[in-house]
Structure formats: C-alpha cells, structure tokens
Coordinates of C-alpha atoms in Angstrom, one line a residue:
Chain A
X3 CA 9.3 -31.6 -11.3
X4 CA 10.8 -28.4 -10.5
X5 CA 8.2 -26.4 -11.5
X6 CA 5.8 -28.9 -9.5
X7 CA 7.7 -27.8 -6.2
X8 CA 8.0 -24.4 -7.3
X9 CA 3.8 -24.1 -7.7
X10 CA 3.4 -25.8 -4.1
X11 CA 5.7 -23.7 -2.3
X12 CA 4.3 -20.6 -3.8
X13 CA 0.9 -21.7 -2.5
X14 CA 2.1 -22.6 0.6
X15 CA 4.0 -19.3 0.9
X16 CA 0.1 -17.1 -0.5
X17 CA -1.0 -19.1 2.6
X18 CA 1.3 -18.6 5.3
X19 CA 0.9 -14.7 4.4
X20 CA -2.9 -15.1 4.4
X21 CA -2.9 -16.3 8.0
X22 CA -0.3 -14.2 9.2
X23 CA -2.7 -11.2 8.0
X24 CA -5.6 -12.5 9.6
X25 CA -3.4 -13.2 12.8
X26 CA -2.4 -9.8 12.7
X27 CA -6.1 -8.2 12.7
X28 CA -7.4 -10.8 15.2
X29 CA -7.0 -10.2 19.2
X30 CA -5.4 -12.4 21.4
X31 CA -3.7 -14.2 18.6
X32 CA -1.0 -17.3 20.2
X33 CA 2.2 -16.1 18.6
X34 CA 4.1 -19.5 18.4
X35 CA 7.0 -17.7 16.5
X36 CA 8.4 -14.5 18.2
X37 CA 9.9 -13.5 14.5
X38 CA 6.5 -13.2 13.1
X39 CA 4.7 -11.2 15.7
X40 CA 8.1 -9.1 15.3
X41 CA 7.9 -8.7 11.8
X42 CA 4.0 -7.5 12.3
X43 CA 5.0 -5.0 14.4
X44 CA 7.3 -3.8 12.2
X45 CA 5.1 -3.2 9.1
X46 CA 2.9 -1.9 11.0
X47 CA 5.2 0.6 12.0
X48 CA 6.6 0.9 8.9
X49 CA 2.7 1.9 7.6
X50 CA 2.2 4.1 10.2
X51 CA 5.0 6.0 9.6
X52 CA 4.3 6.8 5.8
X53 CA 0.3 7.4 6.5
X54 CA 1.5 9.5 9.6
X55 CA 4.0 11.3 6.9
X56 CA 1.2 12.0 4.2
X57 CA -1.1 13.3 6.5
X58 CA 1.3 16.1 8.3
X59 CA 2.1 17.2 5.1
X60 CA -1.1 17.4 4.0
X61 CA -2.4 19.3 6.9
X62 CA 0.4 21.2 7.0
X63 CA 2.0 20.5 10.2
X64 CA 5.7 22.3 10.8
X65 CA 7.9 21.9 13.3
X66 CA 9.7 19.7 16.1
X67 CA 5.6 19.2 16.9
X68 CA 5.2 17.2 14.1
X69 CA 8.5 14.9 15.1
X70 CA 7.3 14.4 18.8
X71 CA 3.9 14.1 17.5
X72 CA 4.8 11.0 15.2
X73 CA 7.1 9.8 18.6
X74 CA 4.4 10.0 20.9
X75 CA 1.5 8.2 18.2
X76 CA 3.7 5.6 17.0
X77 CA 4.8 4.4 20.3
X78 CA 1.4 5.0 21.8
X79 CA -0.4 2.8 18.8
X80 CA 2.1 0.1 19.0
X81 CA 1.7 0.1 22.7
X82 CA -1.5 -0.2 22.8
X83 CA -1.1 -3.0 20.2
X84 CA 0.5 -5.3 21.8
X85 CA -0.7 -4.7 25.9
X86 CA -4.4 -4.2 24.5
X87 CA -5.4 -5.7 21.6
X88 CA -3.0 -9.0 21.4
X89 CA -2.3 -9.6 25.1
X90 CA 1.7 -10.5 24.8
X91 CA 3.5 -10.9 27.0
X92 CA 6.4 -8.5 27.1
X93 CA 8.7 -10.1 28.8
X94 CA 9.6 -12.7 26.4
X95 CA 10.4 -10.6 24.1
X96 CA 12.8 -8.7 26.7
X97 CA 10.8 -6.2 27.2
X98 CA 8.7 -3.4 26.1
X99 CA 11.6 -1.4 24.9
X100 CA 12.3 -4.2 22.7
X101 CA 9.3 -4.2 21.1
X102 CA 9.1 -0.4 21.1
X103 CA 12.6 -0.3 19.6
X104 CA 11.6 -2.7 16.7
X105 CA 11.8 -0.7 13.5
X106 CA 11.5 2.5 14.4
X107 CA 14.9 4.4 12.9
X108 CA 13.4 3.3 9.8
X109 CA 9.8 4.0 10.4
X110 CA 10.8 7.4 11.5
X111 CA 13.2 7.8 8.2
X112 CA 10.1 6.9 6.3
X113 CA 7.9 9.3 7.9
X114 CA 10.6 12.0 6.9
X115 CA 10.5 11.2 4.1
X116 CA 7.0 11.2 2.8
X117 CA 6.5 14.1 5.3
X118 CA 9.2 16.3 3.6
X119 CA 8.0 15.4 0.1
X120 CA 4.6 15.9 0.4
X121 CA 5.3 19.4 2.2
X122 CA 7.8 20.5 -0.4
X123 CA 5.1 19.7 -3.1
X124 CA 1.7 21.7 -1.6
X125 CA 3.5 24.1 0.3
X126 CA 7.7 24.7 -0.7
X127 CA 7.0 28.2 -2.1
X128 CA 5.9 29.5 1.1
X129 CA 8.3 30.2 4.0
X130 CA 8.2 28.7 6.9
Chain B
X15 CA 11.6 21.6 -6.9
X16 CA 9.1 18.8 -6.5
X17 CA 10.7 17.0 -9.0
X18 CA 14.5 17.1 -7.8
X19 CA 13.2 15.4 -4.6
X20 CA 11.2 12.4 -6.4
X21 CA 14.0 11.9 -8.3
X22 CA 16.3 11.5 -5.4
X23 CA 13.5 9.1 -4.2
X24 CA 13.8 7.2 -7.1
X25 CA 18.0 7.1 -7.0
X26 CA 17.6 6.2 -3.6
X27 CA 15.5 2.9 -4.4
X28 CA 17.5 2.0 -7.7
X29 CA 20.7 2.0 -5.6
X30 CA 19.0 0.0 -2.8
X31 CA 17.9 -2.3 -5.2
X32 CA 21.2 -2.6 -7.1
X33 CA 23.3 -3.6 -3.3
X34 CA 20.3 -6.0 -2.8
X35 CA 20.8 -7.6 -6.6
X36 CA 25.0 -7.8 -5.9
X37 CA 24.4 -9.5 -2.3
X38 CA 22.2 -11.7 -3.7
X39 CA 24.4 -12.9 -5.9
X40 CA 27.2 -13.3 -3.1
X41 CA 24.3 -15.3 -1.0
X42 CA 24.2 -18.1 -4.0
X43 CA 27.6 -18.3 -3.7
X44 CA 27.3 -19.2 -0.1
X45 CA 24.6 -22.0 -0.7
X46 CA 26.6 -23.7 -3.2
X47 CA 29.6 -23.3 -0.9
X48 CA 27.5 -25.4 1.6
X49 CA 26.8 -28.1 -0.4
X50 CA 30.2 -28.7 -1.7
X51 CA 30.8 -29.0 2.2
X52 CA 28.4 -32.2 2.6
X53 CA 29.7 -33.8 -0.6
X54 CA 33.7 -33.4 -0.3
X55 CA 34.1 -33.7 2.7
X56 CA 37.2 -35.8 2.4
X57 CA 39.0 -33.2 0.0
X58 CA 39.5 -30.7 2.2
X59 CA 42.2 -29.7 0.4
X60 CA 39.9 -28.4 -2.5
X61 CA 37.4 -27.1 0.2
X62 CA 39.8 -24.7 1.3
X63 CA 40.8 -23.5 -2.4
X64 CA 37.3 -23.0 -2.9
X65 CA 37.0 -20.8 0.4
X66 CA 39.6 -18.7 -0.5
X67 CA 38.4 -18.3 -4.2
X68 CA 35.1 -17.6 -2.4
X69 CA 36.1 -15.0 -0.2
X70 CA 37.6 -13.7 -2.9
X71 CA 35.4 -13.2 -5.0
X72 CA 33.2 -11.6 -2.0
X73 CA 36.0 -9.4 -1.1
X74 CA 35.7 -8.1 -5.5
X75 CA 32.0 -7.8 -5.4
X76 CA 32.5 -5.8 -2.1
X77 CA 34.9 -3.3 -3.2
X78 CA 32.5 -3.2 -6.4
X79 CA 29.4 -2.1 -4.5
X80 CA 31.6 0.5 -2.2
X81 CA 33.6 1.7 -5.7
X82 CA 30.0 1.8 -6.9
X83 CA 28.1 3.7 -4.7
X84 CA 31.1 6.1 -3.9
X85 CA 30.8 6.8 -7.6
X86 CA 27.4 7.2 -7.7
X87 CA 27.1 9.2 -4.7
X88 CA 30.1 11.6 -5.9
X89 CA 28.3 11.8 -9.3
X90 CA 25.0 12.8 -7.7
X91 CA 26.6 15.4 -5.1
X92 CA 28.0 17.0 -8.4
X93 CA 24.6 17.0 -10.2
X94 CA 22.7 18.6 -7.3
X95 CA 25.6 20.8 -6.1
X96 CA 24.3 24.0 -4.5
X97 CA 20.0 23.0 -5.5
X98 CA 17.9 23.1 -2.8
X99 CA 15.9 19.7 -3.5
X100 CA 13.5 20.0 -0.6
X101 CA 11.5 22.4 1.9
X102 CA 11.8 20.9 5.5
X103 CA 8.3 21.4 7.6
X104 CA 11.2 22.4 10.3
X105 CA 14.0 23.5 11.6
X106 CA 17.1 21.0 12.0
X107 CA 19.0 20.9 15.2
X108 CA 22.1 22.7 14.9
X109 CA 24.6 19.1 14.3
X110 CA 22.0 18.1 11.4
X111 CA 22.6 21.6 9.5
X112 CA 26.0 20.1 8.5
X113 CA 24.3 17.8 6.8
X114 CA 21.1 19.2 5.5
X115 CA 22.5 22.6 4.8
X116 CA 25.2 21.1 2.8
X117 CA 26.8 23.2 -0.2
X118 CA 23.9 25.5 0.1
X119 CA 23.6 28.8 -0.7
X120 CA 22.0 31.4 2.3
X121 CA 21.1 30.4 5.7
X122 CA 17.9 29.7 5.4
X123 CA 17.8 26.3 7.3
X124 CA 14.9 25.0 6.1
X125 CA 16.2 24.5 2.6
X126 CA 17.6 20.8 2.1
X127 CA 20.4 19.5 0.3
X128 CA 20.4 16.5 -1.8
X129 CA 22.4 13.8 0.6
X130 CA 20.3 14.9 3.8
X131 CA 16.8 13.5 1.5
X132 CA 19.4 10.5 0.1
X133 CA 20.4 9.2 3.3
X134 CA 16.5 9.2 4.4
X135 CA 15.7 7.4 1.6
X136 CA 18.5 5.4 1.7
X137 CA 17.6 4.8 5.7
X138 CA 14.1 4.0 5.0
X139 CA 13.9 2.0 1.6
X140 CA 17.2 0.5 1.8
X141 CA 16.3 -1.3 5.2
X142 CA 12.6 -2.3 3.9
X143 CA 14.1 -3.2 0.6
X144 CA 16.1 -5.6 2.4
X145 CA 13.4 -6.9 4.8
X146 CA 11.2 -7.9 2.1
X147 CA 13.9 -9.9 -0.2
X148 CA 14.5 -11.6 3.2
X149 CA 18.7 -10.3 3.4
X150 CA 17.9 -8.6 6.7
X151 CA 20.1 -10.4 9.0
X152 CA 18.1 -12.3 11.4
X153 CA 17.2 -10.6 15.2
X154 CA 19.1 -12.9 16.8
X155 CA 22.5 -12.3 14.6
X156 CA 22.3 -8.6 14.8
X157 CA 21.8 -8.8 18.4
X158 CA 25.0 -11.0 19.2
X159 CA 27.2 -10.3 15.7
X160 CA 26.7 -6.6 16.9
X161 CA 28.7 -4.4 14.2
X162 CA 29.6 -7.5 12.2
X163 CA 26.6 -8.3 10.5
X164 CA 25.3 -5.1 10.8
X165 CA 24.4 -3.6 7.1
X166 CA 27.3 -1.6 6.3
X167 CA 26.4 1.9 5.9
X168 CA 29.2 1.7 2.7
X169 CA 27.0 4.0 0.5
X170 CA 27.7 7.3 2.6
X171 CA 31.4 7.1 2.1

C-alpha cells in the first residue's frame, strides 16, 4: 500500500517538474503560484552564474571587469526574462528588485567559484 | 594547486550535505511532534514533556553540528595553513584581503587562502544544497522571521 502511494506520488512529482520545465521555456506562461515562477528564476540564475563562471575562466577574463560583467548580464538576462519573454507583472511580486534580488548572493558565490577554479587550473602559474 | 582547490570543493559539499542530513533528522522530529498534538490533545501534561524533550534534543543536535563544523573548520585551517589553494582572476578589495590573504605568506593578493574558496563554496552549494532537499525556509518566513529562520551561518565560527 505504501509503496502504491509512494509510486504515484513519484509520478505525480516527474510530472509537476515536466510542466514546470515546459512552463519555464514557453512565453507568456500564467504563473498561478508566485513560488514557482520564483524558484525558476532562481535556477536559472543559479545556471547562469556557473556557465558565466566557466566561460571567464576559460577566456581568461581578470579583473573587477569580470565581476561587473557577470552583475550587469545576469541582471540584464533575468530582466529581460521576466519584462520580455514571460510578461509578469512585477508588481505582485513587490517589485523588480524583488525579483532581481532573488538568488543572486548565491548565484554570484557560484560564479566565484567556478570562475576561480577554472582560472587557477588553465592559467594559476602565470601572474596576474 | 588545482587539486587543493577541488578538494576544498569537495569539503565544502560533504559538510553541506552532513548539516542538511542532521536537520533532517530534527525536521522528522517535528512531524511526529505534530501528530502527537492531534491525537493527545487531552494530555497536555505529556505534550509538554515531550516539547521539552524535543527541544532538547534539538538544542544536542545543534551544539553537535556547531561542535562539528568548528572542528572541522579548525582541522581544515590547520591542514591548509600558509598553501595558497587558488589564483584569483583579480584583485580583492582591501576589507576582503583579511579574508582571502589569510595566513599567507607574501603580499601578492591574488593568491587565496583556503577559508576565502570554503566560505564560497559553502555560500553557493550550502544554499542550493538546501533548496533542492526542500529545507530552505520558505519566502514568506524569511521575509517576516528575518534573522530567526535565517540559515545560521554556524560553520564560520
């Protein structure tokens, strides 16, 4: 019986995920639940940040440029996101700087990190 | 050098892991908790011995993860004492230095000590870690809790 419920619930749960992925990638998606357009935005930001990351280090990019750089794209792609690409309104979600505040000391302690590990593996022998 | 910082990585994400497994444990307490609420709700003389047994044991297993991780942390500061673990692509601001100059020999700033790379980790993977076991407190609790149900940043003690 309990492994009965267990089975559904997982299936349920592969399905819920599903549509929330398709949500994600389609426009003008009807976010009934705030918490899950939330949640979007931050893995989004959370991938961005580690892709961001790889590539600075691979390029090599040094510098505060590379922080502001990250600052600037990450906020800019989010932005556009959300005003562009999914219509919300801000507003119910208190604001822009809500949504631009969602995640991001994380995202940007990921991006450190991948950034400063990739760079310490091509290029730590050289000086800066 | 490569390898010191993958390895700190990797620290970083066990000891995430190992708060997440001990709060978990403190979370099933909770459930159960609840449920003795609904059933006994006449012997709220027992209800209250359980609290306090509960908090208890909460207040144990709390003092075990910050004994833990002070540990830990101590043990690793020893181990990497004076290694420069990472290259930063840039210079730190001059507050940061502290921090990511640590026990370091030279002044070349753009070396990095261990616990600057651990508490990035820790920032990063501890916070996602959470998020995806689903102990993040909610939006709305962090918002009006404020610092109470804030994650308590116990490991940088």
């Amino acid at each position: 019986m309990s492994t009965k419920n267990k089975t559904t619930d997982v299936a349920s749960k592969g399905k819920v995920t599903e549509s929330l992925w398709t949500k994600a990638f389609t426009s003008n998606t009807e976010w009934s639940d705030k918490e899950e357009f939330l949640d979007v935005i931050y893995w989004m930001r959370q991938a961005i940040g580690i892709v961001l990351g790889l590539c600075w280090g691979l390029i090599p990019l040094k510098g505060f440029i590379g922080i502001l750089l990250f600052v600037a794209v990450n906020a800019g792609v989010i932005y556009l996101y959300v005003s562009n690409y999914q219509n919300v309104d801000e507003e119910e979600y208190g604001g822009m700087w809500e949504i631009t505040k969602e995640g991001f000391m994380t995202a940007f302690a990921g991006f450190l990190v991948t950034w400063i590990i990739i760079y310490t593996g091509l290029h730590g022998s050289e000086s800066l | 050098m490569w390898g010191d910082s993958l390895l700190i990585v990797f620290i970083s994400i066990c000891t995430a892991f190992l708060g997440e497994v001990e709060k978990r444990k403190e979370a099933h307490g909770d459930s159960l908790d609840k449920q003795h609420k609904k059933k006994i709700e006449r012997e709220e003389e027992r209800l209250k011995n359980n609290n306090r047994d509960l908090s208890l044991v909460k207040m144990k297993s709390m003092f075990a993860i910050g004994f833990a991780f002070t540990a830990l942390l101590s043990m690793f500061n020893s181990i990497f004492d004076g290694r420069v673990v990472a290259k930063l692509p840039f210079h730190p601001i001059s507050w940061i230095q502290g921090l990511s100059h640590r026990n370091l020999p030279g002044d070349n700033y753009t070396d990095c000590s261990f616990i600057f790379l651990y508490i990035l980790c820790t920032m990063s993977i501890r916070q996602n870690i959470q998020k995806l076991l689903g102990f993040a407190p909610s939006r709305a609790a962090s918002k009006q809790g404020g610092a109470l149900f804030a994650t308590p940043p116990s490991q940088f003690k």
